[in-house]
Amino acid sequence: ILNVEQSPQSLHVQEGDSTNFTCSFPSSNFYALHWYRWETAKSPEALFVMTLNGDEKKKGRISATLNTKEGYSYLYIKGSQPEDSATYLCAFDSSASKIIFGSGTRLSIRP
Amino acid sequence: DTGVSQDPRHKITKRGQNVTFRCDPISEHNRLYWYRQTLGQGPEFLTYFQNEAQLEKSRLLSDRFSAERPKGSFSTLEIQRTEQGDSAMYLCASSFEAAGANVLTFGAGSRLTVL
């Protein structure tokens, strides 16, 4: 059974602070690791897809790292803004077949 | 192309009735996925297609669920004899599977309420 775990489940951060959260996934049959951002009343939107151990991706104030050998990825948000409030989902893509999501980290930014 | 479309957006039905959801993916995408999402949880994998072939189906699904993708274009997800536990958001996503770039584009979802 493929198990993708995210922590913490929820996070409350002061505007301007930086934050990070974790996704852990199986270290075997790895193909890719995805991060999505899901705002209330909208569809999940892709942030990053990473495939290589040691990959680092960046989009504006958001960045992600990948360690496939130990099975974890970190998502970092620098200088949080109210518009960063959303649920952040990671997803494990095993050998180019089904894509399994974690339960997400719900991020709230306090003004 | 207007992205991934799902229909209906909302469905309220009585227990025991059958329901069908439709998903129209991005036209050049060869993969199509169905997920179910309940409050506080991430999307739960149901099934996926590569072109018209259904390659995998979750063992969590009972035989009441069936999905098709005729001709590798739109897909339907049917739930027979609905139960209250089927109440959820049903999400469809499509992708063009290429080396390391299987990025999912999601539809807005179909919310099912079983009374």
Tab-separated table of C-alpha atoms in Angstrom:
chain	number	residue	atom	x	y	z
A	1	ILE	CA	0.000	0.000	0.000
A	2	LEU	CA	1.457	3.355	-1.033
A	3	ASN	CA	1.463	5.822	1.838
A	4	VAL	CA	2.105	9.521	1.391
A	5	GLU	CA	2.210	11.531	4.587
A	6	GLN	CA	2.271	15.264	5.070
A	7	SER	CA	3.045	17.233	8.192
A	8	PRO	CA	1.865	19.265	9.842
A	9	GLN	CA	-1.845	18.865	9.045
A	10	SER	CA	-2.386	22.573	9.585
A	11	LEU	CA	-0.276	25.603	10.183
A	12	HIS	CA	-0.995	29.170	11.263
A	13	VAL	CA	1.720	31.655	10.353
A	14	GLN	CA	2.096	35.387	10.857
A	15	GLU	CA	2.257	37.456	7.670
A	16	GLY	CA	5.883	37.987	6.716
A	17	ASP	CA	7.165	34.858	8.424
A	18	SER	CA	8.726	32.022	6.500
A	19	THR	CA	7.466	28.472	6.837
A	20	ASN	CA	8.039	24.968	5.592
A	21	PHE	CA	6.308	21.627	5.613
A	22	THR	CA	7.118	18.040	4.837
A	23	CYS	CA	5.981	15.268	2.539
A	24	SER	CA	7.203	11.708	3.060
A	25	PHE	CA	6.724	8.976	0.487
A	26	PRO	CA	7.948	5.454	-0.369
A	27	SER	CA	11.583	5.348	-1.452
A	28	SER	CA	10.971	2.540	-3.957
A	29	ASN	CA	9.371	2.695	-7.428
A	30	PHE	CA	9.852	6.454	-7.502
A	31	TYR	CA	9.012	8.305	-10.700
A	32	ALA	CA	8.154	11.850	-9.622
A	33	LEU	CA	6.984	13.943	-6.705
A	34	HIS	CA	4.367	16.640	-7.274
A	35	TRP	CA	3.338	19.658	-5.204
A	36	TYR	CA	-0.055	21.304	-5.708
A	37	ARG	CA	-1.695	24.315	-4.175
A	38	TRP	CA	-5.442	24.131	-3.499
A	39	GLU	CA	-7.330	27.282	-2.639
A	40	THR	CA	-10.863	27.126	-1.296
A	41	ALA	CA	-13.510	26.894	-4.040
A	42	LYS	CA	-10.866	26.384	-6.719
A	43	SER	CA	-9.162	23.400	-8.362
A	44	PRO	CA	-5.727	22.181	-7.261
A	45	GLU	CA	-2.972	23.860	-9.283
A	46	ALA	CA	0.472	22.427	-9.934
A	47	LEU	CA	3.436	24.099	-8.273
A	48	PHE	CA	6.275	21.703	-8.996
A	49	VAL	CA	7.043	18.269	-10.390
A	50	MET	CA	10.412	16.889	-9.338
A	51	THR	CA	12.061	13.748	-10.614
A	52	LEU	CA	15.726	13.695	-9.605
A	53	ASN	CA	17.213	13.168	-6.176
A	54	GLY	CA	18.536	16.493	-4.969
A	55	ASP	CA	16.197	18.484	-7.228
A	56	GLU	CA	15.388	21.975	-6.052
A	57	LYS	CA	12.650	24.016	-7.698
A	58	LYS	CA	11.638	27.616	-7.114
A	59	LYS	CA	8.672	29.745	-8.137
A	60	GLY	CA	8.711	33.236	-6.656
A	61	ARG	CA	8.722	32.916	-2.869
A	62	ILE	CA	7.962	29.186	-2.926
A	63	SER	CA	10.621	26.519	-3.291
A	64	ALA	CA	10.854	22.757	-2.872
A	65	THR	CA	13.553	20.155	-2.371
A	66	LEU	CA	13.572	16.425	-3.007
A	67	ASN	CA	15.352	13.483	-1.389
A	68	THR	CA	14.326	10.267	-3.112
A	69	LYS	CA	16.742	8.027	-1.216
A	70	GLU	CA	15.155	8.779	2.138
A	71	GLY	CA	11.708	9.532	0.725
A	72	TYR	CA	10.952	13.123	1.659
A	73	SER	CA	10.354	16.531	0.137
A	74	TYR	CA	10.157	19.949	1.759
A	75	LEU	CA	8.113	22.920	0.592
A	76	TYR	CA	9.293	26.347	1.730
A	77	ILE	CA	7.426	29.641	1.625
A	78	LYS	CA	9.474	32.748	2.248
A	79	GLY	CA	7.820	35.900	3.622
A	80	SER	CA	4.258	34.494	3.815
A	81	GLN	CA	1.471	36.649	2.406
A	82	PRO	CA	-2.298	36.328	2.957
A	83	GLU	CA	-2.703	35.018	-0.602
A	84	ASP	CA	-0.527	32.027	0.328
A	85	SER	CA	-3.375	30.688	2.477
A	86	ALA	CA	-4.337	27.375	0.904
A	87	THR	CA	-3.951	23.633	1.279
A	88	TYR	CA	-0.663	22.353	-0.083
A	89	LEU	CA	-0.790	18.811	-1.434
A	90	CYS	CA	2.062	16.555	-2.347
A	91	ALA	CA	1.603	13.558	-4.612
A	92	PHE	CA	3.760	10.497	-5.275
A	93	ASP	CA	3.958	9.324	-8.862
A	94	SER	CA	5.133	5.703	-8.829
A	95	SER	CA	6.767	4.322	-11.942
A	96	ALA	CA	4.638	6.542	-14.169
A	97	SER	CA	1.386	4.970	-13.057
A	98	LYS	CA	-1.130	6.061	-10.451
A	99	ILE	CA	-0.519	9.274	-8.536
A	100	ILE	CA	-1.202	9.138	-4.808
A	101	PHE	CA	-1.862	12.267	-2.758
A	102	GLY	CA	-1.168	13.055	0.852
A	103	SER	CA	-3.807	14.616	3.092
A	104	GLY	CA	-2.341	18.067	2.657
A	105	THR	CA	-1.091	20.846	4.898
A	106	ARG	CA	-3.643	23.616	5.476
A	107	LEU	CA	-1.825	26.925	5.739
A	108	SER	CA	-3.431	30.041	7.198
A	109	ILE	CA	-1.650	33.370	7.160
A	110	ARG	CA	-2.523	35.849	9.929
A	111	PRO	CA	-2.358	39.500	8.813
B	1	ASP	CA	-9.058	24.818	-24.942
B	2	THR	CA	-10.909	25.687	-21.753
B	3	GLY	CA	-9.169	23.192	-19.497
B	4	VAL	CA	-10.745	20.193	-17.775
B	5	SER	CA	-14.537	20.325	-17.559
B	6	GLN	CA	-16.715	18.340	-15.199
B	7	ASP	CA	-20.451	17.955	-15.223
B	8	PRO	CA	-22.584	18.271	-13.203
B	9	ARG	CA	-20.936	20.516	-10.654
B	10	HIS	CA	-23.413	19.489	-7.972
B	11	LYS	CA	-25.621	16.447	-7.658
B	12	ILE	CA	-28.070	15.639	-4.888
B	13	THR	CA	-29.574	12.185	-4.990
B	14	LYS	CA	-31.425	9.756	-2.791
B	15	ARG	CA	-29.772	6.652	-1.444
B	16	GLY	CA	-30.067	3.761	-3.863
B	17	GLN	CA	-30.128	5.878	-7.027
B	18	ASN	CA	-27.476	5.729	-9.731
B	19	VAL	CA	-25.427	8.778	-10.651
B	20	THR	CA	-23.055	9.500	-13.522
B	21	PHE	CA	-20.386	12.164	-13.741
B	22	ARG	CA	-18.691	13.311	-16.918
B	23	CYS	CA	-15.176	14.651	-17.411
B	24	ASP	CA	-13.860	16.324	-20.559
B	25	PRO	CA	-10.067	16.497	-20.371
B	26	ILE	CA	-7.690	18.801	-22.202
B	27	SER	CA	-7.808	17.490	-25.745
B	28	GLU	CA	-4.143	16.596	-26.201
B	29	HIS	CA	-3.857	14.867	-22.816
B	30	ASN	CA	-3.531	11.086	-22.961
B	31	ARG	CA	-4.051	10.369	-19.269
B	32	LEU	CA	-7.183	10.876	-17.223
B	33	TYR	CA	-7.553	10.354	-13.478
B	34	TRP	CA	-10.518	10.175	-11.128
B	35	TYR	CA	-10.173	11.054	-7.452
B	36	ARG	CA	-12.596	11.344	-4.545
B	37	GLN	CA	-12.115	13.965	-1.842
B	38	THR	CA	-13.865	14.208	1.495
B	39	LEU	CA	-13.611	16.961	4.073
B	40	GLY	CA	-10.172	17.298	5.595
B	41	GLN	CA	-8.604	14.669	3.358
B	42	GLY	CA	-6.483	14.791	0.246
B	43	PRO	CA	-7.712	13.444	-3.077
B	44	GLU	CA	-8.140	9.661	-2.892
B	45	PHE	CA	-7.167	7.773	-6.046
B	46	LEU	CA	-10.027	5.931	-7.768
B	47	THR	CA	-8.815	5.023	-11.238
B	48	TYR	CA	-6.870	6.223	-14.235
B	49	PHE	CA	-6.807	5.795	-17.996
B	50	GLN	CA	-4.124	5.983	-20.609
B	51	ASN	CA	-6.013	6.834	-23.773
B	52	GLU	CA	-9.036	4.483	-23.673
B	53	ALA	CA	-7.393	1.805	-21.514
B	54	GLN	CA	-8.232	1.712	-17.808
B	55	LEU	CA	-4.840	0.843	-16.357
B	56	GLU	CA	-5.572	0.739	-12.658
B	57	LYS	CA	-8.520	0.821	-10.312
B	58	SER	CA	-8.332	1.318	-6.581
B	59	ARG	CA	-9.062	-1.763	-4.509
B	60	LEU	CA	-10.895	0.564	-2.163
B	61	LEU	CA	-13.681	0.830	-4.689
B	62	SER	CA	-16.566	-1.503	-4.586
B	63	ASP	CA	-18.167	-2.965	-7.691
B	64	ARG	CA	-20.727	-0.162	-7.553
B	65	PHE	CA	-18.202	2.175	-9.164
B	66	SER	CA	-17.339	1.997	-12.829
B	67	ALA	CA	-15.509	4.307	-15.166
B	68	GLU	CA	-15.133	4.433	-18.907
B	69	ARG	CA	-13.212	6.480	-21.410
B	70	PRO	CA	-14.513	5.542	-24.843
B	71	LYS	CA	-12.243	6.552	-27.713
B	72	GLY	CA	-9.771	8.048	-25.284
B	73	SER	CA	-11.592	11.348	-25.041
B	74	PHE	CA	-14.175	12.187	-22.331
B	75	SER	CA	-14.701	9.891	-19.366
B	76	THR	CA	-17.679	8.937	-17.243
B	77	LEU	CA	-17.752	7.766	-13.641
B	78	GLU	CA	-20.895	5.919	-12.613
B	79	ILE	CA	-21.909	5.066	-9.081
B	80	GLN	CA	-24.695	2.515	-8.783
B	81	ARG	CA	-26.978	2.155	-5.757
B	82	THR	CA	-25.498	5.175	-4.040
B	83	GLU	CA	-24.912	5.142	-0.288
B	84	GLN	CA	-24.543	8.055	2.096
B	85	GLY	CA	-20.834	7.277	2.378
B	86	ASP	CA	-20.454	8.113	-1.299
B	87	SER	CA	-21.066	11.782	-0.544
B	88	ALA	CA	-17.867	13.532	-1.593
B	89	MET	CA	-16.240	15.730	-4.209
B	90	TYR	CA	-15.298	13.743	-7.303
B	91	LEU	CA	-12.320	15.251	-9.054
B	92	CYS	CA	-11.120	14.571	-12.563
B	93	ALA	CA	-7.622	15.437	-13.770
B	94	SER	CA	-5.822	14.960	-17.048
B	95	SER	CA	-2.185	15.001	-18.088
B	96	PHE	CA	0.122	14.402	-20.984
B	97	GLU	CA	2.469	11.766	-19.748
B	98	ALA	CA	6.012	12.441	-20.875
B	99	ALA	CA	9.321	11.734	-19.206
B	100	GLY	CA	9.186	13.379	-15.795
B	101	ALA	CA	6.367	15.738	-16.709
B	102	ASN	CA	3.101	14.074	-15.736
B	103	VAL	CA	1.581	17.311	-14.399
B	104	LEU	CA	-2.084	17.037	-13.521
B	105	THR	CA	-4.637	19.643	-14.569
B	106	PHE	CA	-7.754	19.372	-12.452
B	107	GLY	CA	-11.362	20.118	-13.185
B	108	ALA	CA	-13.572	22.003	-10.757
B	109	GLY	CA	-15.028	18.772	-9.409
B	110	SER	CA	-18.492	17.279	-9.073
B	111	ARG	CA	-19.931	17.424	-5.574
B	112	LEU	CA	-22.228	14.527	-4.702
B	113	THR	CA	-24.647	14.576	-1.809
B	114	VAL	CA	-26.513	11.359	-1.054
B	115	LEU	CA	-29.543	11.809	1.172
